[in-house]
Amino acid sequence: MSIPVLLAITGAPWEADVVRRTERAPGIRVVRRCVDIADVMAAAASGQARAVLLADDLPRLSSDAVAGLHARGIAVLALVDPTENGAPFGAEDRLSRMGIERILPADVSPTDLGRAVTDAVDAGPPISTAHFAGGFVPLAPETTGTTQAPAYPQGSGRLIAVWGPTGAPGRTTVAVNLACELSARGVPTLLADADVYGGTVAQMLGMLDETSGLAAAARSASNGSLDLVTLAKHARQVEPHLLVLTGLSRADRWTELRPAAIESIWSAARTLAPVTVVDVGFCIETDEEISFDSLAPRRNGATVSTLEEADEVIVVGTADPVGLTRLIRAVHELRAVVPSVNLRVVVNRVRSGALGSSPSEAAAVALGQYAGVEPAALLPYDLSAVDTAIAHGRSLAEAAKSSKLRKSLQQLAAAVAEELTPAPV
């Protein structure tokens, strides 16, 4: 029985030749010819095909579209100009970074074409959830002549997500100052704002602009043009060892941060910096399928994808009865969504009164009894230091270097830094 295939090569100079070869290819049959990726997605949703054969320059082709096709169990193959030599950052490399697993020359023989489609369908979509195919992107040729060896091995960077329940427990404060403290210790750090409900990393650091570095990186990832140089250009350097990918200026722009693109960014970030600290939104609900019959946009997709990709999740909660209750529930919810999560719990705004005369002990007992975890850090309530830092658009290390809160965050950064593996000498 022949395999039904969608053909999307409209406008390619070798379109007529490919159509003839496809018609003669054994084991496959073209059920529909599509003009663009929207047409492909509509045909795929109807369930009439098991594979898609598309041109490398198909309009609006993106990693998110490829991920959507894979989610439906559809194999994706691409045809490139026969003169394509697989050079870095070329058409073949760009398609690979979109997650397309099989790339063929446009002059492929009918027999080889039929065999490639059959093998792709039999193998099924890629098992990995990451769509940054081929591992980590190498440095651009002009940057490989550096004489100083990197302090950390390339491609082994850690991804740390800072997350917490609703109620503004201080996720952004912890994320920003953790990244700043790591950079102050000489660890090259990338700080990213992936909060789709209202990121404020740029404002906290005095970077009041309307351009979202993360959204720009997501666009590059979607069209397959994201590499280390591009990612570094989208980020802004605020300290010698600190790069910042600013977040969305408006919450209604959440559709720009699609999961497939976000996964590609974090894969590239692992090579760009030894540590990437990501501030994510509070909500991890994934109930879009309840409201939609088709593949639905996922507002919390960027958050869930980041938590799944992270090597460690720092869960932030507040030291009061309501905050601790939310924190305990959040730990259980996180484990349900990401069962293999490696978490580190931080209790913020520890003060006398709300939890009695020994708030640190009370918080530790509650977390141990009801969540089965011990707090990795107990951050004191220091409103004056936080107000000073926010008012000046600076980190605590710059605005309140002697504060108790800053010293506690230094200790947290030291614990994180100890787990980093320097490159062998």
PDB file of N, CA and C in Angstrom, residues 104-159:
ATOM      1  N   LEU A 104      17.049  16.007   1.196  1.00  0.00           N
ATOM      2  CA  LEU A 104      17.475  15.346  -0.030  1.00  0.00           C
ATOM      3  C   LEU A 104      17.754  16.371  -1.125  1.00  0.00           C
ATOM      4  N   PRO A 105      18.647  16.057  -2.059  1.00  0.00           N
ATOM      5  CA  PRO A 105      18.840  16.942  -3.214  1.00  0.00           C
ATOM      6  C   PRO A 105      17.632  16.868  -4.135  1.00  0.00           C
ATOM      7  N   ALA A 106      17.334  17.961  -4.797  1.00  0.00           N
ATOM      8  CA  ALA A 106      16.149  18.002  -5.650  1.00  0.00           C
ATOM      9  C   ALA A 106      16.228  17.045  -6.833  1.00  0.00           C
ATOM     10  N   ASP A 107      17.431  16.635  -7.222  1.00  0.00           N
ATOM     11  CA  ASP A 107      17.574  15.709  -8.343  1.00  0.00           C
ATOM     12  C   ASP A 107      17.661  14.255  -7.893  1.00  0.00           C
ATOM     13  N   VAL A 108      17.174  13.956  -6.696  1.00  0.00           N
ATOM     14  CA  VAL A 108      17.182  12.589  -6.190  1.00  0.00           C
ATOM     15  C   VAL A 108      16.386  11.681  -7.131  1.00  0.00           C
ATOM     16  N   SER A 109      16.832  10.458  -7.296  1.00  0.00           N
ATOM     17  CA  SER A 109      16.148   9.521  -8.187  1.00  0.00           C
ATOM     18  C   SER A 109      14.813   9.091  -7.587  1.00  0.00           C
ATOM     19  N   PRO A 110      13.857   8.704  -8.430  1.00  0.00           N
ATOM     20  CA  PRO A 110      12.563   8.248  -7.914  1.00  0.00           C
ATOM     21  C   PRO A 110      12.698   7.099  -6.915  1.00  0.00           C
ATOM     22  N   THR A 111      13.607   6.172  -7.175  1.00  0.00           N
ATOM     23  CA  THR A 111      13.782   5.031  -6.267  1.00  0.00           C
ATOM     24  C   THR A 111      14.273   5.490  -4.900  1.00  0.00           C
ATOM     25  N   ASP A 112      15.298   6.359  -4.882  1.00  0.00           N
ATOM     26  CA  ASP A 112      15.840   6.848  -3.616  1.00  0.00           C
ATOM     27  C   ASP A 112      14.815   7.711  -2.880  1.00  0.00           C
ATOM     28  N   LEU A 113      14.017   8.471  -3.647  1.00  0.00           N
ATOM     29  CA  LEU A 113      12.994   9.309  -3.025  1.00  0.00           C
ATOM     30  C   LEU A 113      11.947   8.449  -2.326  1.00  0.00           C
ATOM     31  N   GLY A 114      11.474   7.412  -3.017  1.00  0.00           N
ATOM     32  CA  GLY A 114      10.488   6.530  -2.410  1.00  0.00           C
ATOM     33  C   GLY A 114      11.027   5.831  -1.183  1.00  0.00           C
ATOM     34  N   ARG A 115      12.304   5.406  -1.255  1.00  0.00           N
ATOM     35  CA  ARG A 115      12.911   4.734  -0.115  1.00  0.00           C
ATOM     36  C   ARG A 115      13.059   5.693   1.067  1.00  0.00           C
ATOM     37  N   ALA A 116      13.444   6.950   0.814  1.00  0.00           N
ATOM     38  CA  ALA A 116      13.629   7.923   1.886  1.00  0.00           C
ATOM     39  C   ALA A 116      12.306   8.224   2.599  1.00  0.00           C
ATOM     40  N   VAL A 117      11.239   8.376   1.819  1.00  0.00           N
ATOM     41  CA  VAL A 117       9.935   8.646   2.419  1.00  0.00           C
ATOM     42  C   VAL A 117       9.472   7.449   3.247  1.00  0.00           C
ATOM     43  N   THR A 118       9.637   6.258   2.710  1.00  0.00           N
ATOM     44  CA  THR A 118       9.231   5.047   3.430  1.00  0.00           C
ATOM     45  C   THR A 118      10.005   4.896   4.733  1.00  0.00           C
ATOM     46  N   ASP A 119      11.321   5.115   4.687  1.00  0.00           N
ATOM     47  CA  ASP A 119      12.144   5.000   5.893  1.00  0.00           C
ATOM     48  C   ASP A 119      11.748   6.040   6.937  1.00  0.00           C
ATOM     49  N   ALA A 120      11.449   7.272   6.481  1.00  0.00           N
ATOM     50  CA  ALA A 120      11.078   8.337   7.417  1.00  0.00           C
ATOM     51  C   ALA A 120       9.756   8.019   8.105  1.00  0.00           C
ATOM     52  N   VAL A 121       8.807   7.488   7.361  1.00  0.00           N
ATOM     53  CA  VAL A 121       7.507   7.143   7.953  1.00  0.00           C
ATOM     54  C   VAL A 121       7.656   5.969   8.910  1.00  0.00           C
ATOM     55  N   ASP A 122       8.454   4.980   8.537  1.00  0.00           N
ATOM     56  CA  ASP A 122       8.664   3.820   9.411  1.00  0.00           C
ATOM     57  C   ASP A 122       9.374   4.220  10.704  1.00  0.00           C
ATOM     58  N   ALA A 123      10.324   5.155  10.593  1.00  0.00           N
ATOM     59  CA  ALA A 123      11.076   5.580  11.783  1.00  0.00           C
ATOM     60  C   ALA A 123      10.231   6.445  12.704  1.00  0.00           C
ATOM     61  N   GLY A 124       9.268   7.167  12.136  1.00  0.00           N
ATOM     62  CA  GLY A 124       8.428   8.042  12.948  1.00  0.00           C
ATOM     63  C   GLY A 124       9.118   9.361  13.255  1.00  0.00           C
ATOM     64  N   PRO A 125       8.392  10.299  13.874  1.00  0.00           N
ATOM     65  CA  PRO A 125       8.967  11.602  14.215  1.00  0.00           C
ATOM     66  C   PRO A 125      10.117  11.449  15.208  1.00  0.00           C
ATOM     67  N   PRO A 126      10.999  12.427  15.291  1.00  0.00           N
ATOM     68  CA  PRO A 126      12.118  12.369  16.236  1.00  0.00           C
ATOM     69  C   PRO A 126      11.625  12.179  17.665  1.00  0.00           C
ATOM     70  N   ILE A 127      12.354  11.376  18.436  1.00  0.00           N
ATOM     71  CA  ILE A 127      11.980  11.129  19.830  1.00  0.00           C
ATOM     72  C   ILE A 127      12.254  12.347  20.686  1.00  0.00           C
ATOM     73  N   SER A 128      13.361  13.021  20.409  1.00  0.00           N
ATOM     74  CA  SER A 128      13.728  14.182  21.221  1.00  0.00           C
ATOM     75  C   SER A 128      12.710  15.296  21.073  1.00  0.00           C
ATOM     76  N   THR A 129      12.457  16.016  22.183  1.00  0.00           N
ATOM     77  CA  THR A 129      11.554  17.161  22.133  1.00  0.00           C
ATOM     78  C   THR A 129      12.284  18.416  21.672  1.00  0.00           C
ATOM     79  N   ALA A 130      13.596  18.384  21.615  1.00  0.00           N
ATOM     80  CA  ALA A 130      14.351  19.542  21.176  1.00  0.00           C
ATOM     81  C   ALA A 130      14.369  19.580  19.652  1.00  0.00           C
ATOM     82  N   HIS A 131      14.211  20.758  19.079  1.00  0.00           N
ATOM     83  CA  HIS A 131      14.154  20.895  17.633  1.00  0.00           C
ATOM     84  C   HIS A 131      15.389  21.611  17.089  1.00  0.00           C
ATOM     85  N   PHE A 132      16.449  21.639  17.887  1.00  0.00           N
ATOM     86  CA  PHE A 132      17.695  22.257  17.442  1.00  0.00           C
ATOM     87  C   PHE A 132      18.586  21.119  16.962  1.00  0.00           C
ATOM     88  N   ALA A 133      18.256  20.560  15.788  1.00  0.00           N
ATOM     89  CA  ALA A 133      18.880  19.331  15.319  1.00  0.00           C
ATOM     90  C   ALA A 133      20.381  19.494  15.160  1.00  0.00           C
ATOM     91  N   GLY A 134      21.100  18.413  15.381  1.00  0.00           N
ATOM     92  CA  GLY A 134      22.541  18.420  15.189  1.00  0.00           C
ATOM     93  C   GLY A 134      23.310  18.861  16.415  1.00  0.00           C
ATOM     94  N   GLY A 135      22.646  18.999  17.550  1.00  0.00           N
ATOM     95  CA  GLY A 135      23.356  19.369  18.767  1.00  0.00           C
ATOM     96  C   GLY A 135      23.594  20.854  18.851  1.00  0.00           C
ATOM     97  N   PHE A 136      24.801  21.234  19.183  1.00  0.00           N
ATOM     98  CA  PHE A 136      25.102  22.634  19.422  1.00  0.00           C
ATOM     99  C   PHE A 136      25.747  23.265  18.197  1.00  0.00           C
ATOM    100  N   VAL A 137      25.378  24.493  17.915  1.00  0.00           N
ATOM    101  CA  VAL A 137      25.874  25.191  16.733  1.00  0.00           C
ATOM    102  C   VAL A 137      27.314  25.621  16.946  1.00  0.00           C
ATOM    103  N   PRO A 138      28.217  25.368  15.998  1.00  0.00           N
ATOM    104  CA  PRO A 138      29.601  25.788  16.172  1.00  0.00           C
ATOM    105  C   PRO A 138      29.746  27.294  16.069  1.00  0.00           C
ATOM    106  N   LEU A 139      30.861  27.780  16.565  1.00  0.00           N
ATOM    107  CA  LEU A 139      31.147  29.204  16.437  1.00  0.00           C
ATOM    108  C   LEU A 139      31.319  29.568  14.979  1.00  0.00           C
ATOM    109  N   ALA A 140      30.980  30.810  14.649  1.00  0.00           N
ATOM    110  CA  ALA A 140      31.179  31.283  13.282  1.00  0.00           C
ATOM    111  C   ALA A 140      32.676  31.303  12.964  1.00  0.00           C
ATOM    112  N   PRO A 141      33.049  31.125  11.687  1.00  0.00           N
ATOM    113  CA  PRO A 141      34.465  31.048  11.335  1.00  0.00           C
ATOM    114  C   PRO A 141      35.281  32.239  11.823  1.00  0.00           C
ATOM    115  N   GLU A 142      34.680  33.439  11.793  1.00  0.00           N
ATOM    116  CA  GLU A 142      35.465  34.609  12.173  1.00  0.00           C
ATOM    117  C   GLU A 142      35.739  34.686  13.667  1.00  0.00           C
ATOM    118  N   THR A 143      35.040  33.849  14.470  1.00  0.00           N
ATOM    119  CA  THR A 143      35.233  33.904  15.918  1.00  0.00           C
ATOM    120  C   THR A 143      36.043  32.729  16.442  1.00  0.00           C
ATOM    121  N   THR A 144      36.481  31.828  15.565  1.00  0.00           N
ATOM    122  CA  THR A 144      37.178  30.639  16.033  1.00  0.00           C
ATOM    123  C   THR A 144      38.674  30.854  16.187  1.00  0.00           C
ATOM    124  N   GLY A 145      39.181  32.015  15.858  1.00  0.00           N
ATOM    125  CA  GLY A 145      40.603  32.255  15.944  1.00  0.00           C
ATOM    126  C   GLY A 145      41.061  32.785  17.279  1.00  0.00           C
ATOM    127  N   THR A 146      40.197  32.730  18.311  1.00  0.00           N
ATOM    128  CA  THR A 146      40.574  33.238  19.613  1.00  0.00           C
ATOM    129  C   THR A 146      41.732  32.431  20.200  1.00  0.00           C
ATOM    130  N   THR A 147      42.630  33.099  20.871  1.00  0.00           N
ATOM    131  CA  THR A 147      43.795  32.432  21.438  1.00  0.00           C
ATOM    132  C   THR A 147      43.558  31.979  22.868  1.00  0.00           C
ATOM    133  N   GLN A 148      42.525  32.498  23.528  1.00  0.00           N
ATOM    134  CA  GLN A 148      42.263  32.153  24.916  1.00  0.00           C
ATOM    135  C   GLN A 148      41.248  31.022  24.991  1.00  0.00           C
ATOM    136  N   ALA A 149      41.628  29.938  25.644  1.00  0.00           N
ATOM    137  CA  ALA A 149      40.728  28.797  25.759  1.00  0.00           C
ATOM    138  C   ALA A 149      39.570  29.142  26.679  1.00  0.00           C
ATOM    139  N   PRO A 150      38.371  28.651  26.388  1.00  0.00           N
ATOM    140  CA  PRO A 150      37.226  28.938  27.257  1.00  0.00           C
ATOM    141  C   PRO A 150      37.409  28.317  28.632  1.00  0.00           C
ATOM    142  N   ALA A 151      36.883  28.996  29.659  1.00  0.00           N
ATOM    143  CA  ALA A 151      37.012  28.503  31.026  1.00  0.00           C
ATOM    144  C   ALA A 151      36.110  27.307  31.279  1.00  0.00           C
ATOM    145  N   TYR A 152      35.088  27.141  30.445  1.00  0.00           N
ATOM    146  CA  TYR A 152      34.141  26.046  30.613  1.00  0.00           C
ATOM    147  C   TYR A 152      33.980  25.336  29.279  1.00  0.00           C
ATOM    148  N   PRO A 153      33.730  24.022  29.297  1.00  0.00           N
ATOM    149  CA  PRO A 153      33.598  23.271  28.036  1.00  0.00           C
ATOM    150  C   PRO A 153      32.410  23.735  27.229  1.00  0.00           C
ATOM    151  N   GLN A 154      32.613  23.857  25.916  1.00  0.00           N
ATOM    152  CA  GLN A 154      31.553  24.302  25.030  1.00  0.00           C
ATOM    153  C   GLN A 154      30.436  23.265  24.972  1.00  0.00           C
ATOM    154  N   GLY A 155      29.188  23.753  24.963  1.00  0.00           N
ATOM    155  CA  GLY A 155      28.052  22.869  24.823  1.00  0.00           C
ATOM    156  C   GLY A 155      27.584  22.210  26.096  1.00  0.00           C
ATOM    157  N   SER A 156      28.207  22.530  27.232  1.00  0.00           N
ATOM    158  CA  SER A 156      27.841  21.879  28.489  1.00  0.00           C
ATOM    159  C   SER A 156      27.196  22.845  29.470  1.00  0.00           C
ATOM    160  N   GLY A 157      26.756  24.003  28.979  1.00  0.00           N
ATOM    161  CA  GLY A 157      26.174  24.999  29.868  1.00  0.00           C
ATOM    162  C   GLY A 157      24.922  24.490  30.576  1.00  0.00           C
ATOM    163  N   ARG A 158      24.719  24.948  31.807  1.00  0.00           N
ATOM    164  CA  ARG A 158      23.549  24.558  32.593  1.00  0.00           C
ATOM    165  C   ARG A 158      22.413  25.548  32.372  1.00  0.00           C
ATOM    166  N   LEU A 159      21.206  25.018  32.309  1.00  0.00           N
ATOM    167  CA  LEU A 159      20.004  25.831  32.174  1.00  0.00           C
ATOM    168  C   LEU A 159      19.263  25.791  33.505  1.00  0.00           C
TER     169      LEU A 159
END
